[in-house]
């Protein structure tokens, strides 16, 4: 993987992770790196699920794929925030 691919993954992860945190109500006690990591995983999962359902390539902005990505990010935030609240 080239450096531009890694930088793109981090930027997309940050955006998807931040959107996932915005969807979840309340304050989550997690840092930026954890948010980015959740966003990267959510983006990959959302793209994979959208591909399985045949909606990964649509005309214009891929809103359905984005919805899957943000949904996975929100679930990831809830899981991680729940674990850190219990142990932190």
Coordinates of C-alpha atoms in Angstrom, one line a residue:
X1 CA 0.0 0.0 0.0
X2 CA 1.4 3.4 -0.9
X3 CA 1.6 6.3 1.5
X4 CA -1.3 8.1 -0.1
X5 CA -3.6 5.1 0.5
X6 CA -2.7 5.1 4.2
X7 CA -3.3 8.9 4.4
X8 CA -6.6 8.5 2.7
X9 CA -7.6 5.6 5.0
X10 CA -6.8 7.8 8.1
X11 CA -8.8 10.8 6.7
X12 CA -11.8 8.6 5.8
X13 CA -11.5 6.9 9.2
X14 CA -11.5 10.2 11.0
X15 CA -14.6 11.4 9.2
X16 CA -16.5 8.2 9.5
X17 CA -15.5 7.8 13.2
X18 CA -16.5 11.4 13.9
X19 CA -19.9 10.9 12.3
X20 CA -20.3 7.7 14.3
X21 CA -19.7 9.6 17.5
X22 CA -22.1 12.3 16.5
X23 CA -24.9 9.7 16.0
X24 CA -24.4 8.3 19.5
X25 CA -26.0 10.4 22.2
X26 CA -24.0 11.6 25.2
X27 CA -20.3 12.1 25.8
X28 CA -17.9 9.2 24.9
X29 CA -14.6 9.0 26.7
X30 CA -12.2 8.0 23.9
X31 CA -9.4 9.7 22.1
X32 CA -8.9 10.7 18.5
X33 CA -6.8 7.6 17.6
X34 CA -9.5 5.3 18.8
X35 CA -12.1 7.2 16.9
X36 CA -10.0 7.0 13.7
X37 CA -9.4 3.3 14.2
X38 CA -13.2 2.7 14.7
X39 CA -13.8 4.8 11.6
X40 CA -11.4 2.8 9.4
X41 CA -12.9 -0.5 10.5
X42 CA -16.4 0.8 10.0
X43 CA -15.6 2.2 6.5
X44 CA -14.2 -1.2 5.5
X45 CA -17.2 -3.1 6.9
X46 CA -19.7 -0.7 5.4
X47 CA -18.1 -0.9 2.0
X48 CA -18.0 -4.7 2.2
X49 CA -21.7 -5.0 3.2
X50 CA -22.8 -2.5 0.6
X51 CA -20.8 -4.6 -2.0
X52 CA -22.6 -7.8 -0.8
X53 CA -26.0 -6.1 -1.2
X54 CA -25.0 -4.6 -4.6
X55 CA -25.4 -1.0 -3.6
X56 CA -21.7 0.0 -3.3
X57 CA -21.7 1.8 -6.7
X58 CA -24.6 4.1 -7.3
X59 CA -25.0 7.3 -9.3
X60 CA -23.6 10.3 -7.5
X61 CA -22.7 10.0 -3.8
X62 CA -23.0 6.5 -2.4
X63 CA -25.5 7.4 0.4
X64 CA -26.4 3.8 1.2
X65 CA -22.8 2.8 1.6
X66 CA -22.1 5.9 3.8
X67 CA -25.1 5.0 5.9
X68 CA -23.7 1.5 6.5
X69 CA -20.3 2.9 7.3
X70 CA -21.7 5.5 9.8
X71 CA -24.0 2.8 11.3
X72 CA -21.0 0.5 11.9
X73 CA -19.0 3.4 13.4
X74 CA -21.9 4.2 15.8
X75 CA -22.0 0.6 16.9
X76 CA -18.3 0.6 17.4
X77 CA -18.4 3.8 19.4
X78 CA -21.2 2.3 21.7
X79 CA -19.2 -0.9 22.2
X80 CA -15.9 0.9 22.9
X81 CA -17.5 3.6 25.1
X82 CA -19.3 0.9 27.1
X83 CA -16.1 -1.0 27.7
X84 CA -14.1 2.1 28.7
X85 CA -16.9 3.3 31.0
X86 CA -16.9 0.0 32.9
X87 CA -13.1 -0.2 33.2
X88 CA -12.3 3.5 33.3

